[in-house]
PDB file of C-alpha atoms in Angstrom:
ATOM      1  CA  PHE A  17     -14.349  -4.395  20.154  1.00 39.00           C
ATOM      2  CA  TYR A  18     -11.808  -5.566  17.486  1.00 40.00           C
ATOM      3  CA  PHE A  19     -10.748  -8.097  19.420  1.00 39.00           C
ATOM      4  CA  CYS A  20     -13.969  -9.296  19.950  1.00 40.00           C
ATOM      5  CA  LEU A  21     -14.848  -9.447  16.042  1.00 39.00           C
ATOM      6  CA  PHE A  22     -11.794 -11.309  15.510  1.00 40.00           C
ATOM      7  CA  ALA A  23     -12.386 -13.810  18.386  1.00 38.00           C
ATOM      8  CA  ALA A  24     -15.820 -14.508  16.797  1.00 40.00           C
ATOM      9  CA  LEU A  25     -14.445 -14.917  13.592  1.00 42.00           C
ATOM     10  CA  VAL A  26     -11.918 -17.616  14.628  1.00 42.00           C
ATOM     11  CA  LEU A  27     -14.530 -19.149  16.938  1.00 44.00           C
ATOM     12  CA  PHE A  28     -16.220 -20.444  13.773  1.00 48.00           C
ATOM     13  CA  ALA A  29     -14.040 -20.454  10.863  1.00 48.00           C
ATOM     14  CA  ALA A  30     -15.752 -22.661   8.229  1.00 43.00           C
ATOM     15  CA  PRO A  31     -13.990 -25.630   7.418  1.00 43.00           C
ATOM     16  CA  PHE A  32     -12.557 -25.576   3.883  1.00 41.00           C
ATOM     17  CA  ASP A  33     -11.558 -28.060   1.490  1.00 45.00           C
ATOM     18  CA  ALA A  34      -7.787 -28.518   0.312  1.00 45.00           C
ATOM     19  CA  ALA A  35      -9.052 -25.658  -2.804  1.00 47.00           C
ATOM     20  CA  ALA A  36     -10.063 -23.223  -0.883  1.00 48.00           C
ATOM     21  CA  GLN A  37      -7.291 -23.488   1.632  1.00 60.00           C
ATOM     22  CA  GLU A  38      -4.366 -23.059  -1.017  1.00 82.00           C
ATOM     23  CA  LYS A  39      -5.767 -19.783  -1.392  1.00 89.00           C
ATOM     24  CA  ILE A  40      -6.138 -16.655   1.150  1.00 90.00           C
ATOM     25  CA  ALA A  41      -8.620 -13.894   0.200  1.00 90.00           C
ATOM     26  CA  PHE A  42      -8.067 -10.336   1.597  1.00 90.00           C
ATOM     27  CA  THR A  43      -8.395  -6.312   1.081  1.00 87.00           C
ATOM     28  CA  SER A  44      -5.810  -4.024   0.159  1.00 85.00           C
ATOM     29  CA  ASN A  45      -6.393  -0.422  -1.066  1.00 82.00           C
ATOM     30  CA  SER A  46     -10.510  -1.179  -1.181  1.00 82.00           C
ATOM     31  CA  GLU A  47      -9.051  -3.819  -3.496  1.00 85.00           C
ATOM     32  CA  ILE A  48      -9.754  -8.016  -3.518  1.00 89.00           C
ATOM     33  CA  TYR A  49      -7.049  -9.962  -3.798  1.00 90.00           C
ATOM     34  CA  SER A  50      -6.310 -13.840  -3.637  1.00 91.00           C
ATOM     35  CA  MET A  51      -2.656 -15.120  -3.055  1.00 93.00           C
ATOM     36  CA  ASP A  52      -1.370 -18.734  -2.339  1.00 93.00           C
ATOM     37  CA  THR A  53      -0.738 -19.370   1.241  1.00 92.00           C
ATOM     38  CA  ASN A  54       2.758 -19.092   1.118  1.00 93.00           C
ATOM     39  CA  GLY A  55       2.271 -15.533  -0.166  1.00 92.00           C
ATOM     40  CA  THR A  56       3.058 -15.946  -3.820  1.00 94.00           C
ATOM     41  CA  ASN A  57       0.608 -15.271  -6.889  1.00 93.00           C
ATOM     42  CA  ARG A  58      -1.184 -12.204  -5.683  1.00 92.00           C
ATOM     43  CA  THR A  59      -3.810 -11.521  -8.099  1.00 90.00           C
ATOM     44  CA  LEU A  60      -6.312  -8.786  -8.202  1.00 88.00           C
ATOM     45  CA  LEU A  61     -10.234 -10.303  -8.315  1.00 88.00           C
ATOM     46  CA  GLY A  62     -12.911  -8.757  -9.717  1.00 73.00           C
ATOM     47  CA  GLY A  63     -13.357  -5.669 -12.387  1.00 63.00           C
ATOM     48  CA  SER A  64     -13.422  -1.592 -11.951  1.00 59.00           C
ATOM     49  CA  ALA A  65     -17.137  -1.204 -11.548  1.00 61.00           C
ATOM     50  CA  LEU A  66     -17.169  -1.926  -7.643  1.00 64.00           C
ATOM     51  CA  PHE A  67     -15.263   0.241  -5.281  1.00 67.00           C
ATOM     52  CA  TYR A  68     -14.251   0.220  -1.753  1.00 77.00           C
ATOM     53  CA  ARG A  69     -14.635  -3.836  -1.520  1.00 82.00           C
ATOM     54  CA  SER A  70     -13.761  -5.447   1.637  1.00 86.00           C
ATOM     55  CA  ALA A  71     -14.526  -8.617   4.107  1.00 89.00           C
ATOM     56  CA  PRO A  72     -14.000 -11.397   1.724  1.00 91.00           C
ATOM     57  CA  SER A  73     -15.056 -14.752   2.545  1.00 92.00           C
ATOM     58  CA  PHE A  74     -14.706 -18.059   0.692  1.00 93.00           C
ATOM     59  CA  SER A  75     -17.476 -20.468  -0.219  1.00 93.00           C
ATOM     60  CA  PRO A  76     -16.789 -23.879   1.747  1.00 92.00           C
ATOM     61  CA  ASP A  77     -16.022 -25.556  -1.551  1.00 92.00           C
ATOM     62  CA  GLY A  78     -13.445 -22.559  -2.457  1.00 92.00           C
ATOM     63  CA  SER A  79     -15.389 -21.691  -5.750  1.00 93.00           C
ATOM     64  CA  LYS A  80     -17.047 -18.311  -4.494  1.00 94.00           C
ATOM     65  CA  ILE A  81     -15.925 -15.168  -2.839  1.00 93.00           C
ATOM     66  CA  ALA A  82     -18.597 -12.860  -0.672  1.00 94.00           C
ATOM     67  CA  PHE A  83     -17.868  -9.834  -0.049  1.00 93.00           C
ATOM     68  CA  SER A  84     -19.245  -6.119   0.192  1.00 92.00           C
ATOM     69  CA  GLY A  85     -18.630  -2.902  -1.745  1.00 88.00           C
ATOM     70  CA  TYR A  86     -20.339  -0.157  -3.769  1.00 81.00           C
ATOM     71  CA  ARG A  87     -21.407   0.047  -7.023  1.00 73.00           C
ATOM     72  CA  ASN A  88     -24.213   2.808  -7.352  1.00 68.00           C
ATOM     73  CA  GLY A  89     -25.444   4.786  -4.577  1.00 69.00           C
ATOM     74  CA  PHE A  90     -24.968   5.756  -1.147  1.00 79.00           C
ATOM     75  CA  PHE A  91     -24.916   1.896   0.624  1.00 89.00           C
ATOM     76  CA  ARG A  92     -22.710  -1.265   0.562  1.00 89.00           C
ATOM     77  CA  SER A  93     -24.115  -4.602  -0.659  1.00 92.00           C
ATOM     78  CA  ILE A  94     -23.147  -8.227  -0.462  1.00 95.00           C
ATOM     79  CA  TYR A  95     -21.734  -9.499  -3.845  1.00 92.00           C
ATOM     80  CA  VAL A  96     -20.459 -12.890  -4.609  1.00 94.00           C
ATOM     81  CA  MET A  97     -18.013 -13.746  -7.150  1.00 92.00           C
ATOM     82  CA  ASN A  98     -16.205 -16.862  -8.650  1.00 93.00           C
ATOM     83  CA  ALA A  99     -13.027 -17.447  -6.829  1.00 92.00           C
ATOM     84  CA  ASN A 100     -11.211 -16.048  -9.963  1.00 91.00           C
ATOM     85  CA  GLY A 101     -12.800 -12.809  -9.772  1.00 89.00           C
ATOM     86  CA  THR A 102     -15.344 -13.431 -12.920  1.00 91.00           C
ATOM     87  CA  ASN A 103     -18.998 -13.105 -12.619  1.00 90.00           C
ATOM     88  CA  THR A 104     -19.722 -10.495  -9.833  1.00 89.00           C
ATOM     89  CA  VAL A 105     -23.471 -10.949  -8.875  1.00 91.00           C
ATOM     90  CA  ARG A 106     -25.108  -8.557  -6.233  1.00 91.00           C
ATOM     91  CA  LEU A 107     -27.140 -10.421  -3.668  1.00 95.00           C
ATOM     92  CA  THR A 108     -28.234  -7.453  -1.447  1.00 94.00           C
ATOM     93  CA  ASN A 109     -29.661  -3.853  -2.500  1.00 90.00           C
ATOM     94  CA  GLU A 110     -31.081  -2.374   0.676  1.00 89.00           C
ATOM     95  CA  ALA A 111     -31.232   1.462   2.241  1.00 88.00           C
ATOM     96  CA  GLY A 112     -28.653   0.298   4.260  1.00 90.00           C
ATOM     97  CA  ASN A 113     -24.987  -0.877   4.409  1.00 93.00           C
ATOM     98  CA  ASP A 114     -24.620  -4.818   4.149  1.00 94.00           C
ATOM     99  CA  GLU A 115     -21.673  -6.096   4.879  1.00 94.00           C
ATOM    100  CA  GLU A 116     -19.057  -8.316   6.617  1.00 95.00           C
ATOM    101  CA  PRO A 117     -20.682 -11.356   4.868  1.00 96.00           C
ATOM    102  CA  SER A 118     -19.725 -15.169   6.304  1.00 95.00           C
ATOM    103  CA  PHE A 119     -20.188 -18.444   4.253  1.00 94.00           C
ATOM    104  CA  GLY A 120     -21.509 -21.407   6.045  1.00 92.00           C
ATOM    105  CA  PRO A 121     -22.268 -24.590   5.010  1.00 88.00           C
ATOM    106  CA  ASN A 122     -25.528 -25.774   3.059  1.00 85.00           C
ATOM    107  CA  GLY A 123     -25.400 -22.543   0.741  1.00 88.00           C
ATOM    108  CA  LYS A 124     -25.610 -20.080   3.533  1.00 95.00           C
ATOM    109  CA  ILE A 125     -24.178 -16.417   4.193  1.00 96.00           C
ATOM    110  CA  VAL A 126     -24.543 -14.442   7.432  1.00 97.00           C
ATOM    111  CA  PHE A 127     -24.015 -10.784   7.405  1.00 97.00           C
ATOM    112  CA  SER A 128     -24.732  -7.674   9.336  1.00 96.00           C
ATOM    113  CA  SER A 129     -26.906  -4.851   7.869  1.00 96.00           C
ATOM    114  CA  THR A 130     -27.924  -1.648   9.133  1.00 94.00           C
ATOM    115  CA  ARG A 131     -31.166  -1.190   6.989  1.00 92.00           C
ATOM    116  CA  ASP A 132     -32.985  -1.327  10.552  1.00 84.00           C
ATOM    117  CA  PRO A 133     -31.100   1.193  10.678  1.00 80.00           C
ATOM    118  CA  ASN A 134     -28.082   0.046  13.379  1.00 88.00           C
ATOM    119  CA  ALA A 135     -26.283  -3.102  12.674  1.00 93.00           C
ATOM    120  CA  GLU A 136     -28.218  -6.196  12.901  1.00 95.00           C
ATOM    121  CA  ILE A 137     -27.350 -10.092  11.674  1.00 97.00           C
ATOM    122  CA  TYR A 138     -29.169 -11.615   8.888  1.00 97.00           C
ATOM    123  CA  ILE A 139     -29.144 -14.868   6.972  1.00 97.00           C
ATOM    124  CA  MET A 140     -29.433 -15.723   3.182  1.00 97.00           C
ATOM    125  CA  ASN A 141     -28.920 -18.193   0.695  1.00 96.00           C
ATOM    126  CA  ASP A 142     -26.142 -17.872  -1.211  1.00 94.00           C
ATOM    127  CA  ASP A 143     -28.271 -16.547  -4.166  1.00 95.00           C
ATOM    128  CA  GLY A 144     -29.431 -13.708  -1.906  1.00 96.00           C
ATOM    129  CA  THR A 145     -32.918 -15.209  -1.611  1.00 97.00           C
ATOM    130  CA  GLY A 146     -34.752 -15.832   1.754  1.00 96.00           C
ATOM    131  CA  GLN A 147     -33.231 -12.716   3.510  1.00 97.00           C
ATOM    132  CA  THR A 148     -33.898 -12.782   7.282  1.00 96.00           C
ATOM    133  CA  ARG A 149     -33.380 -10.684  10.283  1.00 96.00           C
ATOM    134  CA  LEU A 150     -32.122 -13.004  12.939  1.00 97.00           C
ATOM    135  CA  THR A 151     -31.215  -9.929  15.703  1.00 94.00           C
ATOM    136  CA  ASN A 152     -33.258  -7.057  16.841  1.00 90.00           C
ATOM    137  CA  ASN A 153     -31.715  -5.200  19.486  1.00 83.00           C
ATOM    138  CA  ILE A 154     -31.246  -1.367  20.007  1.00 80.00           C
ATOM    139  CA  SER A 155     -27.419  -1.656  19.960  1.00 81.00           C
ATOM    140  CA  SER A 156     -25.255  -2.688  17.218  1.00 89.00           C
ATOM    141  CA  ASP A 157     -24.777  -6.435  16.084  1.00 93.00           C
ATOM    142  CA  THR A 158     -21.765  -7.607  13.995  1.00 94.00           C
ATOM    143  CA  GLY A 159     -19.189  -9.837  13.071  1.00 94.00           C
ATOM    144  CA  PRO A 160     -21.250 -13.046  12.272  1.00 96.00           C
ATOM    145  CA  SER A 161     -19.790 -15.925  11.862  1.00 95.00           C
ATOM    146  CA  ILE A 162     -21.634 -19.556  11.101  1.00 93.00           C
ATOM    147  CA  SER A 163     -20.253 -22.800  12.876  1.00 93.00           C
ATOM    148  CA  PRO A 164     -18.533 -25.362  10.498  1.00 90.00           C
ATOM    149  CA  ASP A 165     -21.789 -27.729  11.314  1.00 92.00           C
ATOM    150  CA  GLY A 166     -24.180 -24.888  10.059  1.00 92.00           C
ATOM    151  CA  SER A 167     -26.283 -25.045  13.636  1.00 95.00           C
ATOM    152  CA  LYS A 168     -24.934 -21.847  15.335  1.00 96.00           C
ATOM    153  CA  ILE A 169     -23.649 -18.248  14.641  1.00 96.00           C
ATOM    154  CA  ALA A 170     -21.528 -16.397  17.003  1.00 95.00           C
ATOM    155  CA  PHE A 171     -21.141 -12.547  16.474  1.00 94.00           C
ATOM    156  CA  THR A 172     -20.231  -9.510  18.528  1.00 92.00           C
ATOM    157  CA  THR A 173     -22.505  -6.791  20.302  1.00 88.00           C
ATOM    158  CA  SER A 174     -22.395  -3.543  22.252  1.00 82.00           C
ATOM    159  CA  ARG A 175     -25.673  -3.656  23.961  1.00 72.00           C
ATOM    160  CA  ASN A 176     -27.201  -1.055  26.292  1.00 65.00           C
ATOM    161  CA  TYR A 177     -29.208  -2.298  29.017  1.00 62.00           C
ATOM    162  CA  PRO A 178     -31.660  -0.217  31.047  1.00 62.00           C
ATOM    163  CA  GLY A 179     -30.005   1.509  33.890  1.00 66.00           C
ATOM    164  CA  GLY A 180     -26.881   2.361  31.636  1.00 64.00           C
ATOM    165  CA  THR A 181     -25.134  -0.891  31.841  1.00 65.00           C
ATOM    166  CA  THR A 182     -23.375  -2.034  28.718  1.00 72.00           C
ATOM    167  CA  PHE A 183     -22.371  -5.428  27.399  1.00 74.00           C
ATOM    168  CA  GLN A 184     -19.518  -5.448  24.782  1.00 81.00           C
ATOM    169  CA  GLY A 185     -18.803  -9.039  23.623  1.00 85.00           C
ATOM    170  CA  ILE A 186     -19.336 -12.569  21.849  1.00 89.00           C
ATOM    171  CA  CYS A 187     -22.788 -14.181  21.714  1.00 90.00           C
ATOM    172  CA  VAL A 188     -23.789 -17.136  20.122  1.00 94.00           C
ATOM    173  CA  MET A 189     -27.459 -18.342  18.654  1.00 96.00           C
ATOM    174  CA  ASP A 190     -28.776 -20.961  16.644  1.00 96.00           C
ATOM    175  CA  VAL A 191     -28.870 -20.424  13.083  1.00 95.00           C
ATOM    176  CA  ASN A 192     -32.657 -19.462  13.152  1.00 95.00           C
ATOM    177  CA  GLY A 193     -31.693 -16.514  15.721  1.00 94.00           C
ATOM    178  CA  THR A 194     -32.808 -18.510  18.865  1.00 95.00           C
ATOM    179  CA  ASN A 195     -31.506 -19.119  21.887  1.00 95.00           C
ATOM    180  CA  GLU A 196     -29.097 -16.553  22.433  1.00 89.00           C
ATOM    181  CA  THR A 197     -26.236 -17.106  24.680  1.00 86.00           C
ATOM    182  CA  CYS A 198     -23.314 -14.181  25.359  1.00 81.00           C
ATOM    183  CA  LEU A 199     -19.799 -16.122  26.036  1.00 80.00           C
ATOM    184  CA  ASP A 200     -18.004 -13.537  28.515  1.00 68.00           C
ATOM    185  CA  ASN A 201     -18.839 -10.551  30.693  1.00 61.00           C
ATOM    186  CA  GLY A 202     -17.996  -7.966  28.247  1.00 55.00           C
ATOM    187  CA  THR A 203     -14.718  -7.334  29.324  1.00 55.00           C
TER     188      THR A 203
END
């Protein structure tokens, strides 16, 4: 399953401008850091008001980072901050875990959420408005990534079909949630 998640993220890695390519955002000990691509200038981002931060994703222009984390309460939310760690803004606040944000072009962020209550794929504007559910399955859909042209979303899935057949693999759909196609046989 984790290989499928990695493959989906690599399949549709968003194109970044030169400024974004100069930095890597990552999680260590539940904190978000950035560093230069040569491993220097490791910098802790964000303040102490949030904890268990994960899944950072640079915006295409490198100016923002979306991530998931806890502030108050039980559920994880999607946040966005400036690339230097300032101005953290909460974008989601639902009864369910909102995780795995991925910036795409044209001001969109895709993410997975358990607000339904199983994991489904959602899309929203980069200011948190227009949150729209794209998948609707009894099994989990996770790890979304938008294609560089903004027309497709790749994601991983674990589907249970009638008769006990299970599919785990990578699927692609149009950015509006239609025309879903699974790319492998689940092996």
